[in-house]
Each structure stands twice: as structure tokens, then as C-alpha cells.
C-alpha positions as a Markdown table, in Angstrom:
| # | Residue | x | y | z |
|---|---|---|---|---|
| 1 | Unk | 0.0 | 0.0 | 0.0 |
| 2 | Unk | 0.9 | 3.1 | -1.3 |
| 3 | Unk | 1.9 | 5.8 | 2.3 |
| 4 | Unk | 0.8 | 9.2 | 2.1 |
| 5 | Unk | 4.1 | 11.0 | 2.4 |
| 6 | Unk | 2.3 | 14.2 | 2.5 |
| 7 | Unk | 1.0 | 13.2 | 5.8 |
| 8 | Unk | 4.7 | 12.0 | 6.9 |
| 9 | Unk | 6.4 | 14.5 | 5.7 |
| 10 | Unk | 4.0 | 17.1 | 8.0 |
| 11 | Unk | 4.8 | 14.7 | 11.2 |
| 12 | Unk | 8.8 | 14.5 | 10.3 |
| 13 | Unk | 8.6 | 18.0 | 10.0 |
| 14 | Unk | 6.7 | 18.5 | 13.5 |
| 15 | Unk | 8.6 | 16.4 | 15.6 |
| 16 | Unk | 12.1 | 18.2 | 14.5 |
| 17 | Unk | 10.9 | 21.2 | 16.2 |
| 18 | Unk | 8.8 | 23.2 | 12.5 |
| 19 | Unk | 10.5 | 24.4 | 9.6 |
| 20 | Unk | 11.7 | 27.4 | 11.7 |
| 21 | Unk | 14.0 | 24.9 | 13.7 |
| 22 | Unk | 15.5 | 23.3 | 10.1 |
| 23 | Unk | 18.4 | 24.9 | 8.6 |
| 24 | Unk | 18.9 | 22.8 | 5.8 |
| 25 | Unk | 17.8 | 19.3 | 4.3 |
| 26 | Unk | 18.5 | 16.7 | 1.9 |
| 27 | Unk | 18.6 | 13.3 | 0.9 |
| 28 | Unk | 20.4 | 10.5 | 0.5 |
| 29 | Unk | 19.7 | 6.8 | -1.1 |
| 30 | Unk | 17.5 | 5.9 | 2.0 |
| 31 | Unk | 17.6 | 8.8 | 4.5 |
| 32 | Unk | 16.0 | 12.6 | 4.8 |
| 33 | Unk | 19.4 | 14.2 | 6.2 |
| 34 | Unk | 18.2 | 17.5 | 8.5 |
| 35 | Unk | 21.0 | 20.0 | 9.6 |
| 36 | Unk | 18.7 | 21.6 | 13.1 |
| 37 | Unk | 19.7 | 24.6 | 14.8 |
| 38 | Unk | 18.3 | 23.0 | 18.4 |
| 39 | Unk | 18.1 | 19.4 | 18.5 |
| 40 | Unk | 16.9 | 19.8 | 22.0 |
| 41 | Unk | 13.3 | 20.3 | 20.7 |
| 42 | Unk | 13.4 | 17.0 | 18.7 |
| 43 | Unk | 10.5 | 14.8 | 19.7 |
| 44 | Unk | 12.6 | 11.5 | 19.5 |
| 45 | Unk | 9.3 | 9.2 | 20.7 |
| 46 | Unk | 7.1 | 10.8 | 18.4 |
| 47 | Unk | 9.8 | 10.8 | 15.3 |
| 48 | Unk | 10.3 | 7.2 | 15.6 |
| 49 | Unk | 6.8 | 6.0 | 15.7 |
| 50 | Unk | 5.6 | 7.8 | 12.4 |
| 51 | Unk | 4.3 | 5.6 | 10.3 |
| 52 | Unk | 7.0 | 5.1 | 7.4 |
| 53 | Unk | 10.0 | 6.0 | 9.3 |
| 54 | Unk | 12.2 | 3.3 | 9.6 |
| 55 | Unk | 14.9 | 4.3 | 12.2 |
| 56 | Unk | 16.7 | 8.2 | 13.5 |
| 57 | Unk | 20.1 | 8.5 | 13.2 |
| 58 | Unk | 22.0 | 11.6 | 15.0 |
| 59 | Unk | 25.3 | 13.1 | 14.4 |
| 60 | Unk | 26.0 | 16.7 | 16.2 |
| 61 | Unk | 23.7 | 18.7 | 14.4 |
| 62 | Unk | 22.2 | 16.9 | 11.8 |
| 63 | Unk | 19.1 | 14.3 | 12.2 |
| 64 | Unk | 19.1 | 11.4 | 9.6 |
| 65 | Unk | 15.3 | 10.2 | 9.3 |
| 66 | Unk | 15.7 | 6.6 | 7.8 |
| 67 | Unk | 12.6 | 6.2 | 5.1 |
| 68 | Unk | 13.9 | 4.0 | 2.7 |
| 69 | Unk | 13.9 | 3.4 | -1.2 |
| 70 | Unk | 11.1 | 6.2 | -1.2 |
| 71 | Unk | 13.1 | 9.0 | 0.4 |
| 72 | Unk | 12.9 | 11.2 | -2.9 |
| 73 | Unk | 9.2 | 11.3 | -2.6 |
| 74 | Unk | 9.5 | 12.3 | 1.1 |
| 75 | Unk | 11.6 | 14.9 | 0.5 |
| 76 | Unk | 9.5 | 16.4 | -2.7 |
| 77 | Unk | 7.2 | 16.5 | 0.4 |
| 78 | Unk | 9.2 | 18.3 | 3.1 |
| 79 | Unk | 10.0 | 20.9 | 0.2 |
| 80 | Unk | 6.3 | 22.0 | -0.9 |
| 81 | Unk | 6.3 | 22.4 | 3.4 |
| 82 | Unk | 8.3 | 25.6 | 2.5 |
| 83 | Unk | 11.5 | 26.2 | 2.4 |
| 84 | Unk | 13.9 | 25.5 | 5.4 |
| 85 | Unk | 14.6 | 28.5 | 8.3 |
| 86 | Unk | 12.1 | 30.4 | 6.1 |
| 87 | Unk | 11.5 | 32.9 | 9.2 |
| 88 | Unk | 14.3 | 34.7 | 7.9 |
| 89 | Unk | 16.0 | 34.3 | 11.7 |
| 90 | Unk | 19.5 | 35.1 | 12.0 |
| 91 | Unk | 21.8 | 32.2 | 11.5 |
| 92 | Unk | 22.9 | 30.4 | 14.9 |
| 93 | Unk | 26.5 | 31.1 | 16.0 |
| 94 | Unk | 28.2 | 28.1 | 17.5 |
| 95 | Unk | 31.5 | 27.3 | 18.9 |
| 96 | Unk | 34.1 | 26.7 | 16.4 |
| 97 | Unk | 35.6 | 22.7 | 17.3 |
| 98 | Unk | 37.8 | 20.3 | 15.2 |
| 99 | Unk | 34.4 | 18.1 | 15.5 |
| 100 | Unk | 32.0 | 20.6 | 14.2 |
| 101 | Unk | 34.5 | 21.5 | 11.3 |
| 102 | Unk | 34.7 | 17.4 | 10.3 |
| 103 | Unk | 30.6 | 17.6 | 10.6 |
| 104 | Unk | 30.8 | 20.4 | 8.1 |
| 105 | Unk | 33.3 | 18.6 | 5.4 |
| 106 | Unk | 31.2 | 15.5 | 5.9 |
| 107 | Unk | 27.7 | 17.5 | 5.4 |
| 108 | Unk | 29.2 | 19.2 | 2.1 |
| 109 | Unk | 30.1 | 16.1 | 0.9 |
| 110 | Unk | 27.3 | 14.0 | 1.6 |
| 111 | Unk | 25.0 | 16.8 | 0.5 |
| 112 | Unk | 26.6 | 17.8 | -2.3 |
| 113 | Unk | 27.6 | 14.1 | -4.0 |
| 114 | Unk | 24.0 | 12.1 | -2.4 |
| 115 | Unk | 22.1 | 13.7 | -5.8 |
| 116 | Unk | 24.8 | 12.7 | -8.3 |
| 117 | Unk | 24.7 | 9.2 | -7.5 |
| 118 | Unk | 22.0 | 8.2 | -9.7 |
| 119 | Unk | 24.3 | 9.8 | -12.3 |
| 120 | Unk | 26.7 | 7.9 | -11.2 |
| 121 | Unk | 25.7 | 4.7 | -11.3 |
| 122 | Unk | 23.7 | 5.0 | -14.2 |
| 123 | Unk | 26.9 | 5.5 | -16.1 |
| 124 | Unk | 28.9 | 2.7 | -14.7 |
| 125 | Unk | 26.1 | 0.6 | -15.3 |
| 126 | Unk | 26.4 | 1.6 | -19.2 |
| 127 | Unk | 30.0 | 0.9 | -19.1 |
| 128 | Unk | 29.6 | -2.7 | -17.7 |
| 129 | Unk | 26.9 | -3.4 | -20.7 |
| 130 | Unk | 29.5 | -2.1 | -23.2 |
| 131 | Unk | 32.5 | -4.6 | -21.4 |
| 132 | Unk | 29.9 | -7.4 | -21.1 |
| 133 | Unk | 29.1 | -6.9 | -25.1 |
| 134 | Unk | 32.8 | -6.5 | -26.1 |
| 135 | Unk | 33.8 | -9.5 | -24.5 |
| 136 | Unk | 31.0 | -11.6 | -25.4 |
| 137 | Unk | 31.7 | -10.4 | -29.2 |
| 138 | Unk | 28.5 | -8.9 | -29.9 |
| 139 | Unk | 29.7 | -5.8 | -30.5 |
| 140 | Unk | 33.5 | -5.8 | -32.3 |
| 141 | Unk | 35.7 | -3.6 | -30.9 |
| 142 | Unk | 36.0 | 0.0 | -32.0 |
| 143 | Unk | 32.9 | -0.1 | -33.8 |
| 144 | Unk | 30.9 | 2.5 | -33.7 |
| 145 | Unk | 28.1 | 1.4 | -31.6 |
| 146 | Unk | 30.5 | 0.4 | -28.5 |
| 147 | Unk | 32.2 | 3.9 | -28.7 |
| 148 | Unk | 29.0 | 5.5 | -28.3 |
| 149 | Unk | 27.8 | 3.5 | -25.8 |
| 150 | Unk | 31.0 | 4.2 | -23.7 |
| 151 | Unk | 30.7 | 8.1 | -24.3 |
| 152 | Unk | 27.1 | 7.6 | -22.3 |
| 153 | Unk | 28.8 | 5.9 | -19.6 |
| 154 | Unk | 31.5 | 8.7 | -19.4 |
| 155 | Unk | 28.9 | 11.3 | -19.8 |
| 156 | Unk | 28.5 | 11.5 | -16.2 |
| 157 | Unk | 32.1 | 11.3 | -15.1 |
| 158 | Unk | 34.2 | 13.6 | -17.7 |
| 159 | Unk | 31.4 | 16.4 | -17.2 |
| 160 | Unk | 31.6 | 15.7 | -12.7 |
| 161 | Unk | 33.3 | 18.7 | -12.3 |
| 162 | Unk | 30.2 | 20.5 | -13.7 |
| 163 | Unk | 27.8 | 18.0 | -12.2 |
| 164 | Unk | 29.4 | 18.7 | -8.5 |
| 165 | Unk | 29.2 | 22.9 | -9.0 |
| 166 | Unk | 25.8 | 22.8 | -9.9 |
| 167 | Unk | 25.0 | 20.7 | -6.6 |
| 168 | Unk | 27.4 | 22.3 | -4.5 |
| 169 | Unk | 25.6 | 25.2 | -5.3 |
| 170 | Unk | 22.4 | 23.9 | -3.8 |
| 171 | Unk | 24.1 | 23.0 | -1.3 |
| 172 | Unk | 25.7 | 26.3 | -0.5 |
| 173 | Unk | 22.8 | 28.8 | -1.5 |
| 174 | Unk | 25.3 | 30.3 | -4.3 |
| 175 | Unk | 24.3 | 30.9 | -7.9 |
| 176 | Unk | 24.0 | 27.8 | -9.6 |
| 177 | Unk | 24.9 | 29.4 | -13.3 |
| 178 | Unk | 27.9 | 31.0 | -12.1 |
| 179 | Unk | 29.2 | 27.9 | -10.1 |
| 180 | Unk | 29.0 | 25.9 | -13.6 |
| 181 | Unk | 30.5 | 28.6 | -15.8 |
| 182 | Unk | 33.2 | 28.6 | -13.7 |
| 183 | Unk | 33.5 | 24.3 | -13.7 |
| 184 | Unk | 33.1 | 24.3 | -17.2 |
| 185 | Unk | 36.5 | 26.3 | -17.9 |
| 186 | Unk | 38.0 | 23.2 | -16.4 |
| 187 | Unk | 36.9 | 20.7 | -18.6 |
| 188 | Unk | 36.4 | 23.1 | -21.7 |
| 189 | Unk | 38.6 | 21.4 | -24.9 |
| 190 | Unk | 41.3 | 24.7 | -25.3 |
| 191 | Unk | 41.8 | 24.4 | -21.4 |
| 192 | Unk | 42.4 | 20.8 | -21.5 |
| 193 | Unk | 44.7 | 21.1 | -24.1 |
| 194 | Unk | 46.6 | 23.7 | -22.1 |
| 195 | Unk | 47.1 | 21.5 | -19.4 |
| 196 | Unk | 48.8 | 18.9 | -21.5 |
| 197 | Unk | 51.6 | 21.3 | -23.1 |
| 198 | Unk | 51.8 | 21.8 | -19.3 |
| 199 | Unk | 52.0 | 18.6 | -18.3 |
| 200 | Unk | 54.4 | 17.9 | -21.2 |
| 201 | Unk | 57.1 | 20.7 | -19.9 |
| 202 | Unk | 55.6 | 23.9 | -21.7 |
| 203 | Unk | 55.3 | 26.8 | -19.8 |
| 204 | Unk | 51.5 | 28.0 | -18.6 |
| 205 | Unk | 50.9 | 31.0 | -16.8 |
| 206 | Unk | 48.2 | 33.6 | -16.2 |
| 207 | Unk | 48.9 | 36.9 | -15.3 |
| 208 | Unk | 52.4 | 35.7 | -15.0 |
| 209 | Unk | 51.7 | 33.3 | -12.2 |
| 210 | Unk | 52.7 | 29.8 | -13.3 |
| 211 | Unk | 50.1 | 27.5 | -13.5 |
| 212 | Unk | 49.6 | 23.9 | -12.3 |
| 213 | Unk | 49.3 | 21.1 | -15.0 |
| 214 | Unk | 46.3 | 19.3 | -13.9 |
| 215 | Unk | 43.6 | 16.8 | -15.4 |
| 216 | Unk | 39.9 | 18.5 | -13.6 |
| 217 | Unk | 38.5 | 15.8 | -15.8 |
| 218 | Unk | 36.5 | 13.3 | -13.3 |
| 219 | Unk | 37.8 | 15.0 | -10.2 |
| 220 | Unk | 35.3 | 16.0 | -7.3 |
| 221 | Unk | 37.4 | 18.2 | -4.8 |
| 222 | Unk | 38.2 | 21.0 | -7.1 |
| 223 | Unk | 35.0 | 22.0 | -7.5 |
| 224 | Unk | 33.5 | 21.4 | -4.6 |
| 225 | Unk | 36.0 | 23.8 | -3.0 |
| 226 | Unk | 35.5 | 26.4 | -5.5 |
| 227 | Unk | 32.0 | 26.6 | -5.1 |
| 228 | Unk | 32.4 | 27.1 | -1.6 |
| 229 | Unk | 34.6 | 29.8 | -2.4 |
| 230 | Unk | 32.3 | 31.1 | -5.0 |
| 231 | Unk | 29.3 | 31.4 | -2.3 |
| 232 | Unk | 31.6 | 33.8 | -0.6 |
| 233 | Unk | 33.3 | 36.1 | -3.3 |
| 234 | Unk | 29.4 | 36.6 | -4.7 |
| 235 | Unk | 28.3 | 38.0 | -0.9 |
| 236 | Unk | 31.5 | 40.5 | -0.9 |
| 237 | Unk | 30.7 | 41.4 | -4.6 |
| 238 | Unk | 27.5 | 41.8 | -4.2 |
| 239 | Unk | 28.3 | 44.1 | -1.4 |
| 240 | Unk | 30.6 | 46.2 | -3.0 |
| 241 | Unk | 29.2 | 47.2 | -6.2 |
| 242 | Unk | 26.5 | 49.7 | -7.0 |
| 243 | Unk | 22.9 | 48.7 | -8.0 |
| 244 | Unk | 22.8 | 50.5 | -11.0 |
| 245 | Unk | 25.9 | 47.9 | -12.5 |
| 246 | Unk | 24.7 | 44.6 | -10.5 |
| 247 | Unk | 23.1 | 43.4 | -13.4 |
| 248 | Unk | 26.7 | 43.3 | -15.4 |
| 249 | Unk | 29.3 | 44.1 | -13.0 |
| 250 | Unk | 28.7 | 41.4 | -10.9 |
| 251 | Unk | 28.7 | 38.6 | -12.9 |
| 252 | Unk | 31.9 | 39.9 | -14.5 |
| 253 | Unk | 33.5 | 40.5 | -11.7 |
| 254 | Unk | 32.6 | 37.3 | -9.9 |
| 255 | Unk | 33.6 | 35.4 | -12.7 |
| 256 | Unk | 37.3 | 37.2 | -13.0 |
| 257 | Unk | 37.9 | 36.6 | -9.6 |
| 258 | Unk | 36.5 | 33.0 | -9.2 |
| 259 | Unk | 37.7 | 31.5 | -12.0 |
| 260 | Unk | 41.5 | 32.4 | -11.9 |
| 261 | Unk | 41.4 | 31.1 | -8.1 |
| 262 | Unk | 40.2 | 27.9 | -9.1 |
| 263 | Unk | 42.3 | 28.0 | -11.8 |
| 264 | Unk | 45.9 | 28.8 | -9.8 |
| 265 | Unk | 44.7 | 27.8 | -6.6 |
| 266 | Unk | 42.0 | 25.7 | -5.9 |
| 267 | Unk | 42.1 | 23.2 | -8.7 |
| 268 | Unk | 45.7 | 22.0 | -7.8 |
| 269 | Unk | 45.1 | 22.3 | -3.9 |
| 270 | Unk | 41.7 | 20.3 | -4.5 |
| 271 | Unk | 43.5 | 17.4 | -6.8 |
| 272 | Unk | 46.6 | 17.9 | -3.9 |
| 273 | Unk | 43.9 | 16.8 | -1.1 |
| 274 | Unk | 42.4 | 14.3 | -3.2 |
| 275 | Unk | 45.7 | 12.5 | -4.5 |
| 276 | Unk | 46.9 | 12.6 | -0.9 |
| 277 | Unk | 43.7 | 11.0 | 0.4 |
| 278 | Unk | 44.1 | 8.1 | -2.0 |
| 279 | Unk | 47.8 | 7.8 | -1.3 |
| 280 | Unk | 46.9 | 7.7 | 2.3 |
| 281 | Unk | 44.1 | 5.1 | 1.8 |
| 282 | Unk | 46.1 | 2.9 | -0.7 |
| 283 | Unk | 49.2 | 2.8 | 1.4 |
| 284 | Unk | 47.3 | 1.5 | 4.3 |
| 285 | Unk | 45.9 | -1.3 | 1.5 |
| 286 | Unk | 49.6 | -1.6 | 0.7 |
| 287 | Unk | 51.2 | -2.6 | 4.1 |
| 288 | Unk | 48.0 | -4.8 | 5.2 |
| 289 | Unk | 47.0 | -6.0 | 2.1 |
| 290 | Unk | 43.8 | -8.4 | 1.7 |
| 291 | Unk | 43.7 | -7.7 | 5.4 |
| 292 | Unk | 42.6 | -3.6 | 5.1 |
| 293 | Unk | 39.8 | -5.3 | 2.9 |
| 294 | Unk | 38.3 | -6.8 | 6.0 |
| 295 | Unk | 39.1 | -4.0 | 8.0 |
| 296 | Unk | 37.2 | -1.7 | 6.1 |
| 297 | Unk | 34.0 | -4.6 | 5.4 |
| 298 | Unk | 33.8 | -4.8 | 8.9 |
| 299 | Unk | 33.5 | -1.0 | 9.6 |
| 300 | Unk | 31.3 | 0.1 | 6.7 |
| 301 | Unk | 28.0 | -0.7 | 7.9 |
| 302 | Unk | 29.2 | 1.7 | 10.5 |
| 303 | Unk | 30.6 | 4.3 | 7.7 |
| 304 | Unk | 26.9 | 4.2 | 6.3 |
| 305 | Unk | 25.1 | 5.2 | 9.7 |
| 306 | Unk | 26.7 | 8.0 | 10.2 |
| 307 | Unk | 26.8 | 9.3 | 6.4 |
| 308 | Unk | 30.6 | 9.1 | 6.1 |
| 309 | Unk | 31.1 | 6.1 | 3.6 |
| 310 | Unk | 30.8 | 9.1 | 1.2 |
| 311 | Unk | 33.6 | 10.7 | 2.2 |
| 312 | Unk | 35.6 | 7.9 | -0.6 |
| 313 | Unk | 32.9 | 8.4 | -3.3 |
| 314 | Unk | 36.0 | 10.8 | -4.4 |
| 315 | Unk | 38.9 | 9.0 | -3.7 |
| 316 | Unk | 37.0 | 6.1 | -5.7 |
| 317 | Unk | 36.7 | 8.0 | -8.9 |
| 318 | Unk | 40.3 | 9.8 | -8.4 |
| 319 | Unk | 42.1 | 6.3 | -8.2 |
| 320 | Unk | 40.0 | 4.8 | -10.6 |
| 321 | Unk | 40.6 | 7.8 | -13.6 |
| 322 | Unk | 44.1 | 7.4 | -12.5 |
| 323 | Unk | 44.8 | 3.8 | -12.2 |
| 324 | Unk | 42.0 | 2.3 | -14.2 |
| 325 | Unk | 40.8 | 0.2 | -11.2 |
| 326 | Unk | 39.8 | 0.3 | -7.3 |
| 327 | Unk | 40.8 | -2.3 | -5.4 |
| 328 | Unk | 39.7 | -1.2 | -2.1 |
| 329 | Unk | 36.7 | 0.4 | -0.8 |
| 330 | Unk | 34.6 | -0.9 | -3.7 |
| 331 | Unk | 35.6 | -4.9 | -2.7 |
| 332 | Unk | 35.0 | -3.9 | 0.8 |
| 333 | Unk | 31.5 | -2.6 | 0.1 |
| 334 | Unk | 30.7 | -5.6 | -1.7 |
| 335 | Unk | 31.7 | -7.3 | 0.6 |
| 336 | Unk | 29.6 | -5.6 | 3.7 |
| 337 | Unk | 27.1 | -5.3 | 1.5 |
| 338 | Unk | 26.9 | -9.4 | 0.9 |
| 339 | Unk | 27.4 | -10.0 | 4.5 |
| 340 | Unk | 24.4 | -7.8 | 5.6 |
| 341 | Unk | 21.8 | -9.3 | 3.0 |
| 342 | Unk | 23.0 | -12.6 | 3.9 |
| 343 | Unk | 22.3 | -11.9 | 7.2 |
| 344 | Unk | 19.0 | -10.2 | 6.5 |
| 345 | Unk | 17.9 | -13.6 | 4.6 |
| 346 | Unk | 18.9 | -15.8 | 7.8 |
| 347 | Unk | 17.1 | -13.0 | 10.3 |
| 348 | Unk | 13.8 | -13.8 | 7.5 |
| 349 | Unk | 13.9 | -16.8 | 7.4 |
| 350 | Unk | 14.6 | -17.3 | 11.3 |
| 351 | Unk | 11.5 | -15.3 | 12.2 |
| 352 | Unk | 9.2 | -16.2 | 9.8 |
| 353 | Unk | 5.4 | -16.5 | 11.0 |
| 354 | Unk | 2.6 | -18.4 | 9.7 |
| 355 | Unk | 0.0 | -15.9 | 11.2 |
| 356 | Unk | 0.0 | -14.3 | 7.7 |
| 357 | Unk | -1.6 | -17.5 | 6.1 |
| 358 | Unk | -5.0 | -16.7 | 3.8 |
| 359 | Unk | -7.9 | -16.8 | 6.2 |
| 360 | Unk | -10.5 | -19.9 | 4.9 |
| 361 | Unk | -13.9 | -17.9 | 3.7 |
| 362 | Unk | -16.8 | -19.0 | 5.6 |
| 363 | Unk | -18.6 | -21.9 | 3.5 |
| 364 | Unk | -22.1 | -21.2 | 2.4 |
| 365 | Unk | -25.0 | -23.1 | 3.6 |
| 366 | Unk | -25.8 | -26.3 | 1.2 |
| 367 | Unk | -29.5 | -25.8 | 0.0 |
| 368 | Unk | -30.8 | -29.1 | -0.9 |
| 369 | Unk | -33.6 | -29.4 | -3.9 |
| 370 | Unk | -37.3 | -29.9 | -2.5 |
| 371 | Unk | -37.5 | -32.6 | -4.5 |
| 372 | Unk | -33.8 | -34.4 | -3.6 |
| 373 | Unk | -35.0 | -33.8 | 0.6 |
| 374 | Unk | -38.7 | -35.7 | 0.1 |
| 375 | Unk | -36.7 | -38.5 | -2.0 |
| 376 | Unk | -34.1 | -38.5 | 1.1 |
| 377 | Unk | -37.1 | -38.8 | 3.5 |
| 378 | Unk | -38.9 | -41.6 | 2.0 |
| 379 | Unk | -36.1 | -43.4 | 1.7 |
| 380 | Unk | -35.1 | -42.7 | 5.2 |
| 381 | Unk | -38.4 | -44.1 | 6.2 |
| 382 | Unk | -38.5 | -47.5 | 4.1 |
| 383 | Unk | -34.9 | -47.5 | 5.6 |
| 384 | Unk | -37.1 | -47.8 | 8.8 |
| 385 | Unk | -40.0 | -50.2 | 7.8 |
| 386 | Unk | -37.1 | -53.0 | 7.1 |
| 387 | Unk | -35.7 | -53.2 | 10.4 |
């Protein structure tokens, strides 16, 4: 039976204090993911026993309401509510600590790569179909059809730089077309070309500051971090220059600040973090081998509850556009995720009831001809006469 999400969405809503105590929200696969200002006034007995919510998770600020496969149509819900901190409050202040600034990294990711996933795996998914029709011999190789099918599964990866700004931007209430000009210089075809003859030894500079060779082609960080950046140059901009040139000024000038940051700056810091992430995480692989594997099984189920398995959604697609393969995380989620519907099968089967079995309908009353009865009773009778 279809739920009325509508309804659930009200009752979520109600028990995390109204709209006015939501700062932000969004989704992942399973879970509504609600950044509070108070999570004192969260109504944890009422939360949990709303009909369609699976299980609450809390980390620091943020409440994750657990609905399941159906979570997009929950949050369409929450949205048409009205938008989040709509009473225009000012913004809460809180203590700046090493935990609240990992809460915030985690809460950009997660926010910012949860919507591209679909993306994602819609394209790896083409990819696999290409493989499986090459090496079956289908389809030869290099022939037209395969190529093309392999430009829709890189669709989504080669253009993730774009993809991530446009969500980041969400994310951090910036200005979504500005955020993607900005990502598309990375990955337009004169740039790229730039940063080979870069990479190859020839000199690139703008405004006579050197600049980084560097491939922004399936990377995450980079713009990510710009945006973030971004969100901030358009509030000072926007300050700063008159009304009567907002309408051209500011774009321009957003853009000629933004872009040559993320350009010098931010795109070799962000692929710096990322490479140094995966060097970290594939070191550790190194020196314990199949045992890091187990390790990292073991704690994922963990990693998912609290949100930060996506914290390697980018280390996954760095390695794998730099290696060609992931021999990691991705076995360990398998892995985990094996385990857990293994065990999920054994818990069904263990507990199964039969109190689900088709009730019998109640029989109807046999209604004997007139004729058939008085037959019945005269034979009953000569039955009688003989003993």
C-alpha cells in the first residue's frame, strides 16, 4: 500500500521542532538528512513512531530520518512544506571545534555528492553493458556502436566537475549558473589542451603566475571547493558594487575573480587533497593487504550510519581515472554489502510467521432441492420399515 508521504512528511517535519528549527535538508539513497539549529526540541518518541519512518540516526547537528527506497518522494514533500529557516532568523552562532569543522566537510560532501549518485551509477552501469558486449563479441571492438555506448557511460564522469558545482551550489545557496560557468573552464577542450603542453614541460601562466598542469576531468574536490569559495566572493561582490551595474558588473566580476582562483589555486590544492587522500588510503591497503579489505567490510556498515562512507565516493573515482581500477573500498563494500543481506535472509527466514496464512472464507449453507429432501425422506423411512 501506497503511504501518504504528504502526511509523513507534515509529522517528520513536527517532531524536529517546524520548519523554523530546520536549517537545511536533503537526501540521500534511503535517508532525509536535516542539519537543526536545536536538537533539543526534537521529539525523539514521536519521530520514531511515524508511520513510514524506519529508524533516527543523530550526528551533532544533523538528524538522519531513515525512510527507505522512497526517500525522494519524502523529500519532494518536506520541500512544498516551505523552504527550510524560512523565518528569515538570524543564522545560529556556534563554537568553532575540530568536530564541528569534520561535521561540516562531511555535510558538504554528503549533501553535495547524495544527488549525483544516480548519475553515477547509471553510467557505470552503461559501461559494464559495453564490457559485457565486447567480451561476449556482440559488439567488435571499436565499432561505432560500442564507442558510443562508452561516451554515455562517461557522460557522467568527464562532465563531474560541472555536475558537482551545480550541486554544491544547492548546497551552498550560491548561484547555480555562475558555479557551472566557472566548472566548465576546467573541462572546456582549449583548457584541457593547455594542461597537457603543461604537463608535457611547456610553460602556462596567467597573469604571470605559473600554472599547475592538472587533469579537472572526473575529479570531485576542485569544484567542490570552488564553489564554496564562490558562495563567498558573490556576498562580498555583491556588497561592493552599486545597484545600477549589479546586473553586469557582478557577474563579471565574480567570474574574474572565481575562476582564476580555481584556476591557480583551488584546482591544484583540490586534486593535492584528493591524491593525498588516496595515497593515504592505498598505502594502508599496501602494508596490510587483503587484510585492510576486512578491515574496512567490517566497519562500513558503520561508515553508512553516520553518512561518512561518502567521504571515498571521491577517492573512488580519483584512483579509478588514475589507475584504471579500485581495489579497495569498492571490494570492501561488496563485501559488507553481501554479509548484511546474507544476514538479512537468515534473520527472514529465522523469524518467519505463519499468522500471515490466507484466512478460509466461511462456507455457504448447502441448499438441498425440495425434490432431492422428500426422496431423502422416503427413503429414510423404508430404511425404517425393514428393520
Amino acid at each position: 500500500m501506497a503511504k501518504n508521504y504528504a502526511d509523513v512528511s507534515r509529522a517528520i517535519v513536527a517532531s524536529l521542532g517546524g520548519l523554523s528549527n530546520i536549517e537545511a535538508v536533503t537526501h540521500c539513497m534511503t535517508r532525509l538528512r536535516f542539519v537543526l539549529k536545536d536538537t533539543a526540541l526534537i521529539d525523539n518518541v514521536t519521530l520514531k513512531t511515524i508511520p513510514g519512518v524506519m529508524g533516527v540516526v543523530h550526528s551533532d547537528t544533523q538528524c538522519q530520518v531513515i525512510i527507505g527506497n522512497d526517500v525522494n518522494l519524502a523529500y519532494q514533500e518536506v520541500l512544498k512544506l516551505g523552504t527550510p529557516n524560512s523565518d528569515h532568523s538570524a543564522p545560529v552562532t556556534r563554537k568553532i571545534t575540530l568536530r564541528r569543522v569534520g561535521a561540516g566537510i562531511l555535510d558538504a560532501l554528503v549533501g553535495t555528492m547524495s544527488p549525483l549518485i544516480p548519475a553515477i551509477i547509471g553510467g557505470s552501469m552503461v559501461k559494464l553493458l559495453a564490457m559485457m558486449l565486447e567480451m561476449s563479441g556482440v559488439l567488435e571492438k571499436g565499432s561505432s556502436t560500442l564507442v558510443i555506448l562508452n561516451v554515455i557511460g562517461d557522460g557522467a564522469f568527464f562532465f563531474l566537475p560541472v555536475m558537482v558545482a551545480a550541486s554544491a551550489a544547492l548546497k551552498f545557496k550560491t548561484n547555480m549558473s555562475l558555479a557551472i560557468a566557472i566548472a566548465g573552464v576546467l573541462v572546456h577542450p582549449n583548457f584541457i589542451d593547455l594542461m597537457a603542453k603543461a604537463a608535457q614541460g611547456q610553460a602556462v601562466e596567467f597573469a604571470y603566475i605559473p600554472v599547475t598542469a592538472v587533469k579537472y576531468t572526473y575529479t570531485v574536490i576542485p569544484a567542490l571547493v570552488m564553489t564554496w569559495i564562490l558562495s563567498h566572493i558573490e556576498y562580498w561582490v555583491d556588497r561592493f558594487t552599486p545597484a545600477v551595474t549589479k546586473n553586469f558588473l557582478k557577474p563579471m566580476l565574480i567570474v574574474l575573480i572565481a575562476a582564476p582562483i580555481a584556476i591557480v589555486l583551488i584546482g591544484p590544492l583540490g586534486i593535492w587533497i584528493g591524491s593525498g587522500i588516496s595515497k593515504l588510503v592505498y598505502t594502508i591497503h599496501g602494508y596490510l593487504g587483503w587484510l585492510s579489505v576486512a578491515i574496512m567490510g567490517g566497519l562500513w556498515p558503520l561508515l553508512v550510519m553516520t553518512g561518512m562512507h561518502r567521504v571515498f565516493t571521491p577517492t573512488i573515482i580519483q584512483t579509478i581515472a588514475e589507475t584504471g581500477k579500485e581495489g579497495m573500498v569498492m571490494p570492501s563494500e561488496i563485501g559488507a554489502n553481501l554479509s548484511l543481506g546474507g544476514s538479512s535472509l537468515a534473520v527472514a527466514f529465522k523469524t518467519k510467521t505463519r499468522n500471515c496464512v490466507r484466512p478460509r472464507l466461511p462456507q455457504r449453507p448447502r441448499r438441498l432441492w425440495p425434490g432431492f429432501r422428500n426422496l431423502r425422506c422416503m427413503v429414510s423411512r423404508c430404511a425404517s420399515s425393514v428393520r
